[in-house]
Tab-separated table of C-alpha atoms in Angstrom:
chain	number	residue	atom	x	y	z
U	17	MET	CA	9.952	39.549	-107.656
U	18	CYS	CA	6.476	38.341	-106.637
U	19	ALA	CA	3.377	37.632	-108.713
U	20	ILE	CA	-0.233	37.049	-107.678
U	21	SER	CA	-1.948	33.808	-108.635
U	22	LYS	CA	-5.624	33.117	-107.876
U	23	PHE	CA	-7.282	29.837	-106.962
U	24	SER	CA	-10.287	30.045	-104.652
U	25	VAL	CA	-8.306	32.549	-102.636
U	26	ALA	CA	-5.536	34.855	-103.781
U	27	LEU	CA	-1.951	33.663	-103.291
U	28	MET	CA	1.389	35.337	-103.620
U	29	PHE	CA	4.440	33.430	-104.806
U	30	CYS	CA	7.841	34.809	-103.837
U	31	SER	CA	10.834	33.219	-105.534
U	32	THR	CA	12.992	31.560	-102.893
U	33	VAL	CA	15.084	28.504	-103.755
U	34	VAL	CA	14.474	25.549	-101.411
U	35	TRP	CA	16.133	22.149	-101.843
U	36	GLY	CA	14.689	18.738	-101.093
U	37	TRP	CA	11.589	19.248	-98.944
U	38	PRO	CA	8.185	18.176	-100.289
U	39	GLN	CA	5.383	20.500	-101.244
U	40	LEU	CA	2.135	20.274	-99.292
U	41	SER	CA	-1.019	20.870	-101.300
U	42	LEU	CA	-3.877	21.827	-98.953
U	43	THR	CA	-7.662	21.794	-99.170
U	44	ARG	CA	-9.857	23.080	-96.350
U	45	TYR	CA	-13.427	21.936	-95.608
U	46	SER	CA	-15.664	24.021	-93.314
U	47	PRO	CA	-19.072	22.315	-93.288
U	48	PRO	CA	-22.018	23.870	-91.407
U	49	GLY	CA	-22.291	22.757	-87.797
U	50	LEU	CA	-18.579	22.136	-87.315
U	51	PHE	CA	-17.270	23.465	-83.996
U	52	ARG	CA	-13.700	22.914	-82.791
U	53	PRO	CA	-12.856	19.496	-84.240
U	54	SER	CA	-10.096	17.750	-82.344
U	55	ALA	CA	-8.900	14.175	-82.989
U	56	ILE	CA	-9.140	12.441	-86.371
U	57	ALA	CA	-8.635	8.847	-87.535
U	58	THR	CA	-9.181	6.683	-90.604
U	59	GLY	CA	-12.335	4.612	-90.290
U	60	PRO	CA	-13.033	1.051	-91.443
U	61	ASP	CA	-15.305	2.426	-94.191
U	62	GLY	CA	-12.580	4.401	-95.981
U	63	ALA	CA	-13.741	7.741	-94.541
U	64	LEU	CA	-12.121	9.955	-91.892
U	65	TRP	CA	-13.789	10.152	-88.483
U	66	PHE	CA	-13.214	13.009	-86.065
U	67	THR	CA	-14.274	14.292	-82.675
U	68	ASP	CA	-16.079	17.588	-82.214
U	69	PRO	CA	-17.600	18.877	-78.964
U	70	PHE	CA	-20.825	16.925	-78.467
U	71	THR	CA	-20.654	15.197	-81.874
U	72	ILE	CA	-18.681	12.576	-83.770
U	73	GLY	CA	-18.059	13.511	-87.396
U	74	GLU	CA	-17.371	11.619	-90.603
U	75	ILE	CA	-15.839	13.103	-93.752
U	76	THR	CA	-15.295	11.204	-96.981
U	77	THR	CA	-12.115	11.656	-98.988
U	78	GLY	CA	-14.279	13.720	-101.333
U	79	GLY	CA	-15.187	16.158	-98.555
U	80	ILE	CA	-18.764	15.091	-97.720
U	81	THR	CA	-19.352	15.489	-93.988
U	82	THR	CA	-21.878	13.919	-91.600
U	83	LEU	CA	-22.181	14.830	-87.906
U	84	TYR	CA	-23.643	12.412	-85.354
U	85	PRO	CA	-24.847	14.001	-82.060
U	86	SER	CA	-23.493	12.341	-78.953
U	87	THR	CA	-25.801	10.959	-76.303
U	88	ASP	CA	-25.233	13.491	-73.533
U	89	ALA	CA	-24.417	17.177	-73.180
U	90	SER	CA	-21.053	16.776	-71.466
U	91	SER	CA	-19.412	14.268	-73.758
U	92	GLY	CA	-16.670	16.293	-75.436
U	93	SER	CA	-14.273	13.787	-76.988
U	94	ALA	CA	-10.465	14.011	-77.068
U	95	SER	CA	-9.468	10.963	-79.125
U	96	ILE	CA	-10.839	8.439	-81.624
U	97	VAL	CA	-9.528	5.210	-83.175
U	98	THR	CA	-10.817	2.361	-85.323
U	99	GLY	CA	-11.327	-0.712	-83.155
U	100	PRO	CA	-10.732	-4.368	-84.017
U	101	ASP	CA	-14.521	-4.865	-84.222
U	102	GLY	CA	-15.041	-2.523	-87.193
U	103	ALA	CA	-16.431	0.325	-85.081
U	104	LEU	CA	-14.838	3.591	-83.907
U	105	TRP	CA	-13.920	3.987	-80.233
U	106	PHE	CA	-13.431	7.340	-78.510
U	107	THR	CA	-12.902	8.957	-75.131
U	108	GLN	CA	-15.504	11.239	-73.540
U	109	ALA	CA	-15.135	13.999	-70.957
U	110	SER	CA	-18.286	12.625	-69.310
U	111	ASN	CA	-16.048	9.792	-68.011
U	112	ASN	CA	-17.048	7.302	-70.649
U	113	ILE	CA	-15.486	5.349	-73.442
U	114	GLY	CA	-17.702	5.640	-76.492
U	115	ARG	CA	-18.255	3.352	-79.450
U	116	ILE	CA	-19.856	4.400	-82.736
U	117	THR	CA	-20.712	2.184	-85.677
U	118	THR	CA	-20.241	3.423	-89.224
U	119	ALA	CA	-24.036	3.836	-89.277
U	120	GLY	CA	-23.789	6.340	-86.417
U	121	VAL	CA	-25.093	4.218	-83.525
U	122	ILE	CA	-23.371	5.247	-80.280
U	123	THR	CA	-22.840	3.136	-77.144
U	124	GLN	CA	-21.226	4.439	-73.938
U	125	TYR	CA	-19.273	2.529	-71.300
U	126	ALA	CA	-18.742	4.195	-67.910
U	127	ILE	CA	-15.126	4.161	-66.683
U	128	PRO	CA	-14.957	2.571	-63.187
U	129	THR	CA	-12.901	5.430	-61.686
U	130	ALA	CA	-14.990	8.583	-61.383
U	131	ASN	CA	-13.734	11.847	-62.918
U	132	SER	CA	-10.792	10.088	-64.548
U	133	ASN	CA	-10.553	12.540	-67.489
U	134	PRO	CA	-9.856	10.021	-70.281
U	135	ARG	CA	-7.608	11.446	-72.997
U	136	GLN	CA	-6.084	9.375	-75.818
U	137	ILE	CA	-7.119	5.894	-76.945
U	138	THR	CA	-5.464	3.280	-79.162
U	139	VAL	CA	-5.723	-0.384	-80.126
U	140	GLY	CA	-3.408	-2.756	-78.306
U	141	PRO	CA	-1.726	-5.875	-79.714
U	142	ASP	CA	-4.100	-7.921	-77.544
U	143	GLY	CA	-7.194	-6.755	-79.434
U	144	ALA	CA	-8.385	-4.482	-76.616
U	145	LEU	CA	-8.588	-0.675	-76.494
U	146	TRP	CA	-6.075	1.094	-74.249
U	147	PHE	CA	-6.489	4.667	-73.015
U	148	THR	CA	-5.004	7.226	-70.638
U	149	GLU	CA	-6.729	8.624	-67.546
U	150	GLN	CA	-5.132	12.006	-66.911
U	151	ALA	CA	-6.856	12.943	-63.650
U	152	SER	CA	-6.801	9.519	-61.996
U	153	ASN	CA	-3.217	8.828	-63.134
U	154	LYS	CA	-4.004	5.451	-64.640
U	155	ILE	CA	-3.801	3.536	-67.885
U	156	GLY	CA	-7.124	1.965	-68.795
U	157	ARG	CA	-8.040	-1.052	-70.890
U	158	ILE	CA	-11.446	-1.955	-72.301
U	159	THR	CA	-12.380	-5.037	-74.285
U	160	ILE	CA	-14.759	-4.785	-77.234
U	161	SER	CA	-17.415	-6.292	-74.947
U	162	GLY	CA	-16.998	-3.414	-72.483
U	163	ALA	CA	-14.948	-4.999	-69.665
U	164	PHE	CA	-12.525	-2.583	-67.954
U	165	THR	CA	-9.146	-2.980	-66.276
U	166	GLU	CA	-7.209	-0.026	-64.826
U	167	TYR	CA	-3.509	0.212	-63.959
U	168	PRO	CA	-2.189	2.949	-61.587
U	169	LEU	CA	1.102	4.593	-62.554
U	170	PRO	CA	4.163	4.567	-60.265
U	171	THR	CA	4.768	8.335	-60.566
U	172	PRO	CA	2.219	10.334	-58.538
U	173	SER	CA	0.333	12.926	-60.618
U	174	GLY	CA	2.131	11.883	-63.796
U	175	GLY	CA	-0.809	13.030	-65.904
U	176	PRO	CA	-0.855	10.447	-68.730
U	177	LEU	CA	-1.984	11.899	-72.065
U	178	GLY	CA	-0.962	10.235	-75.342
U	179	ILE	CA	-0.785	6.502	-75.958
U	180	ALA	CA	0.254	4.305	-78.895
U	181	ALA	CA	1.077	0.683	-79.621
U	182	GLY	CA	4.820	0.194	-79.922
U	183	PRO	CA	6.828	-2.075	-82.227
U	184	ASP	CA	7.785	-4.245	-79.246
U	185	GLY	CA	4.288	-5.491	-78.417
U	186	ALA	CA	3.790	-3.026	-75.534
U	187	LEU	CA	1.849	0.228	-75.194
U	188	TRP	CA	3.797	3.498	-74.906
U	189	PHE	CA	2.374	6.643	-73.338
U	190	THR	CA	3.306	10.187	-72.334
U	191	GLU	CA	3.129	11.697	-68.851
U	192	GLY	CA	2.667	15.445	-69.259
U	193	THR	CA	3.156	16.699	-65.719
U	194	GLY	CA	5.501	13.824	-64.874
U	195	ASN	CA	7.745	14.646	-67.880
U	196	LYS	CA	8.162	10.967	-68.648
U	197	ILE	CA	7.512	8.446	-71.370
U	198	GLY	CA	5.941	5.262	-70.074
U	199	ARG	CA	5.698	1.696	-71.307
U	200	ILE	CA	3.062	-0.797	-70.211
U	201	THR	CA	2.864	-4.433	-71.229
U	202	THR	CA	-0.469	-6.071	-71.985
U	203	SER	CA	-0.204	-7.742	-68.564
U	204	GLY	CA	0.080	-4.328	-66.860
U	205	ALA	CA	3.808	-4.040	-66.042
U	206	VAL	CA	4.863	-0.367	-66.196
U	207	THR	CA	8.298	1.119	-66.926
U	208	GLU	CA	8.973	4.873	-67.030
U	209	TYR	CA	11.697	6.874	-68.786
U	210	ALA	CA	12.530	10.506	-68.025
U	211	ALA	CA	12.221	13.209	-70.673
U	212	THR	CA	13.690	16.685	-70.239
U	213	ALA	CA	12.246	18.432	-67.179
U	214	SER	CA	9.236	20.693	-67.835
U	215	ASN	CA	8.983	19.723	-71.525
U	216	TYR	CA	5.454	18.309	-71.073
U	217	PRO	CA	5.210	15.396	-73.550
U	218	VAL	CA	1.724	15.119	-75.050
U	219	TYR	CA	1.034	13.001	-78.163
U	220	ILE	CA	2.926	9.873	-79.218
U	221	THR	CA	3.024	7.553	-82.237
U	222	ALA	CA	5.080	4.648	-83.526
U	223	GLY	CA	7.568	5.779	-86.142
U	224	PRO	CA	8.669	4.016	-89.337
U	225	ASP	CA	12.152	3.533	-87.841
U	226	GLY	CA	11.134	1.176	-85.024
U	227	THR	CA	11.056	3.925	-82.370
U	228	LEU	CA	8.352	6.083	-80.786
U	229	TRP	CA	7.989	9.795	-81.623
U	230	PHE	CA	6.216	12.320	-79.405
U	231	THR	CA	5.351	16.013	-79.247
U	232	GLU	CA	6.203	18.313	-76.357
U	233	GLY	CA	4.556	21.480	-75.081
U	234	THR	CA	7.839	23.372	-75.222
U	235	SER	CA	8.010	23.334	-79.037
U	236	MET	CA	10.034	20.154	-79.325
U	237	ILE	CA	9.662	16.771	-80.982
U	238	GLY	CA	10.970	13.783	-79.053
U	239	ARG	CA	12.091	10.300	-80.036
U	240	ILE	CA	12.483	7.304	-77.749
U	241	THR	CA	13.886	3.895	-78.594
U	242	THR	CA	12.352	0.747	-77.180
U	243	ALA	CA	15.409	0.616	-74.905
U	244	GLY	CA	14.437	3.984	-73.427
U	245	ALA	CA	16.979	6.333	-75.047
U	246	VAL	CA	15.420	9.777	-75.551
U	247	THR	CA	16.413	12.384	-78.155
U	248	GLU	CA	14.678	15.757	-78.456
U	249	TYR	CA	14.605	18.140	-81.426
U	250	PRO	CA	13.690	21.844	-81.001
U	251	LEU	CA	11.427	23.370	-83.654
U	252	PRO	CA	12.801	26.208	-85.831
U	253	THR	CA	10.054	28.584	-84.682
U	254	SER	CA	10.076	28.092	-80.944
U	255	ASN	CA	7.474	30.683	-79.939
U	256	ASP	CA	4.672	28.121	-79.791
U	257	THR	CA	3.553	26.878	-76.381
U	258	TYR	CA	1.905	23.708	-77.668
U	259	VAL	CA	2.382	21.134	-80.404
U	260	GLY	CA	-0.527	18.981	-81.588
U	261	ALA	CA	-0.814	15.346	-82.599
U	262	ILE	CA	1.801	13.481	-84.632
U	263	THR	CA	1.525	10.817	-87.334
U	264	VAL	CA	3.566	9.070	-90.018
U	265	GLY	CA	3.108	10.444	-93.520
U	266	SER	CA	3.185	8.610	-96.835
U	267	ASP	CA	6.712	9.982	-97.345
U	268	GLY	CA	8.057	8.144	-94.282
U	269	ALA	CA	8.467	11.314	-92.213
U	270	LEU	CA	6.598	12.362	-89.062
U	271	TRP	CA	4.018	15.159	-89.450
U	272	PHE	CA	2.529	17.196	-86.603
U	273	GLY	CA	0.290	20.182	-85.888
U	274	GLU	CA	1.222	23.580	-84.472
U	275	PHE	CA	-0.265	27.031	-84.010
U	276	GLY	CA	-0.536	28.383	-87.556
U	277	LYS	CA	1.763	25.739	-89.008
U	278	ILE	CA	2.097	22.109	-90.018
U	279	GLY	CA	5.404	20.543	-89.079
U	280	ARG	CA	7.449	17.733	-90.567
U	281	ILE	CA	10.450	15.912	-89.123
U	282	SER	CA	12.440	13.238	-90.925
U	283	THR	CA	13.639	10.189	-89.012
U	284	ASP	CA	17.136	11.706	-88.977
U	285	GLY	CA	15.812	14.803	-87.194
U	286	ILE	CA	15.519	17.387	-90.013
U	287	VAL	CA	12.600	19.715	-89.218
U	288	SER	CA	10.582	21.822	-91.654
U	289	GLU	CA	7.415	23.865	-91.138
U	290	TYR	CA	4.535	24.864	-93.416
U	291	TYR	CA	2.446	27.954	-92.880
U	292	ALA	CA	-1.284	27.246	-92.374
U	293	GLY	CA	-2.852	30.662	-91.775
U	294	SER	CA	-4.902	31.438	-88.673
U	295	SER	CA	-5.150	27.933	-87.302
U	296	PHE	CA	-4.354	25.516	-84.517
U	297	ILE	CA	-3.700	22.186	-86.195
U	298	GLN	CA	-4.458	19.666	-83.450
U	299	GLY	CA	-5.448	16.224	-84.748
U	300	ILE	CA	-3.594	14.638	-87.677
U	301	THR	CA	-3.628	11.246	-89.403
U	302	SER	CA	-2.705	9.563	-92.675
U	303	GLY	CA	-5.817	8.917	-94.724
U	304	PRO	CA	-6.721	5.944	-96.919
U	305	ASP	CA	-6.049	8.153	-99.960
U	306	GLY	CA	-2.401	8.674	-98.975
U	307	ALA	CA	-3.038	12.277	-97.929
U	308	LEU	CA	-2.640	13.851	-94.508
U	309	TRP	CA	-5.908	14.793	-92.830
U	310	PHE	CA	-5.959	17.171	-89.877
U	311	THR	CA	-8.269	19.270	-87.772
U	312	ASN	CA	-8.183	22.998	-87.165
U	313	PHE	CA	-9.332	23.444	-83.579
U	314	GLU	CA	-9.504	27.235	-83.609
U	315	GLY	CA	-11.067	29.776	-86.000
U	316	PRO	CA	-12.247	29.001	-88.490
U	317	SER	CA	-13.055	25.424	-87.443
U	318	SER	CA	-12.313	23.113	-90.346
U	319	ILE	CA	-11.013	19.787	-91.614
U	320	TRP	CA	-7.933	19.944	-93.849
U	321	ARG	CA	-6.528	17.565	-96.443
U	322	GLY	CA	-2.845	17.779	-97.332
U	323	VAL	CA	-1.312	16.001	-100.309
U	324	ILE	CA	2.427	15.436	-99.987
U	325	VAL	CA	4.121	16.260	-103.295
U	326	PRO	CA	7.814	15.282	-103.483
U	327	VAL	CA	10.158	17.962	-104.785
U	328	VAL	CA	13.419	17.081	-106.493
U	329	GLY	CA	15.977	19.872	-106.887
U	330	PRO	CA	15.245	23.591	-106.396
U	331	SER	CA	11.647	24.750	-106.053
U	332	ILE	CA	9.615	27.877	-105.422
U	333	TYR	CA	8.388	28.545	-101.909
U	334	SER	CA	4.834	29.869	-101.939
U	335	ASN	CA	3.637	31.965	-99.025
U	336	PRO	CA	-0.187	31.960	-98.761
U	337	ALA	CA	-2.247	34.826	-97.416
U	338	PRO	CA	-4.000	34.403	-94.063
U	339	ASP	CA	-7.550	33.061	-94.014
U	340	GLY	CA	-10.133	35.292	-95.668
U	341	ASP	CA	-13.764	34.881	-96.658
U	342	VAL	CA	-13.306	31.774	-98.773
U	343	GLY	CA	-16.555	29.846	-98.393
U	344	LEU	CA	-16.775	26.181	-97.509
U	345	ALA	CA	-13.506	25.063	-99.065
U	346	TYR	CA	-10.403	26.473	-100.662
U	347	HIS	CA	-7.156	25.133	-102.022
U	348	PHE	CA	-3.590	26.360	-102.126
U	349	ASP	CA	-0.055	25.043	-102.271
U	350	VAL	CA	2.572	25.780	-99.648
U	351	ARG	CA	6.211	24.840	-99.439
U	352	VAL	CA	8.646	24.727	-96.618
U	353	ALA	CA	9.724	27.950	-94.927
U	354	ASP	CA	12.773	26.228	-93.404
U	355	GLY	CA	12.349	28.072	-90.122
U	356	VAL	CA	12.426	31.532	-91.700
U	357	PRO	CA	8.858	32.806	-91.484
U	358	PRO	CA	8.158	35.815	-93.749
U	359	TYR	CA	4.545	35.785	-92.592
U	360	SER	CA	3.989	39.392	-91.484
U	361	ASN	CA	2.280	42.280	-93.281
U	362	TRP	CA	-0.109	40.155	-95.314
U	363	SER	CA	-3.755	41.116	-95.749
U	364	VAL	CA	-6.712	40.248	-97.968
U	365	SER	CA	-9.095	42.979	-99.100
U	366	SER	CA	-11.985	42.479	-101.573
U	367	GLY	CA	-10.323	39.368	-102.978
U	368	SER	CA	-7.033	41.097	-103.673
U	369	LEU	CA	-3.781	40.306	-101.923
U	370	LEU	CA	-1.984	43.289	-100.423
U	371	SER	CA	1.642	43.089	-99.351
U	372	PRO	CA	3.162	46.529	-98.884
U	373	ALA	CA	6.208	45.100	-97.147
U	374	LEU	CA	7.225	42.687	-99.895
U	375	GLY	CA	5.834	44.445	-102.985
């Protein structure tokens, strides 16, 4: 038995008992001028900062957005992080590392190796910024004064992508084409650990359990201990060819983006997925308000806010309709599908929800 409930967009609730997983309450912001936002991070000013082709954006926890044009026409940015100097640092496709103050003033630093294709960037335990160079197969380091050091990787064409500070005082990174997880000390010593062949590890983050967690292009989530032991968990819906960024949520679980879904994995490997309409959730971070903030890279481009609501005992699983004409923002609640996606045969017409298959 299903009933229609209306917020800013019509929803349908179908009674399915689900035990234990939290609810995710979502709000979407689609400000004018937004085009394919990618990475997102909490800034030193209590706002969220994100990368967008040719701009760096800021959104407050109340949804007010400001876009700052970058300084050149080929500066598409893949990653952003708050630096130890109170500014935001980001990578640029124009072979630069960028720095932006909270007032919007941008400075660029040219990477010594040409055409290096910088990807992800993070803060190291030494107070410098560390980043991956996918094309030149190096790990880069830049001080807040702009001094560079680059470290070649042992594996040829490893293709480093994600990078994060580990709990052991080293930096950990992924090698997409090399199918490895790497570790580099602040003095530049590199160790590599093999992941499953052809799984293409991409993003990586430090988990709340003292290990590192990473996403893989073959619809898997990986975990590696600081001793190098790798465990991989397949996602319930394995038809995706790419999994986005990963972060730790306020509930102590790992949250990550997918095509049309938001994923969650507990530290003991229990996976759940949340339907997110026509979307590619790429960047994700925990905000200063305790919510998850993430970017929708593909149509319609938007910034999302997700509030994690714990559920105790049985609950109702709500299945939202796909994106319709909903203006600048809309809100709905979704609950875990537990790998069983009843997402077909939904349509929105003139504000009414139609579901001939479910009735």
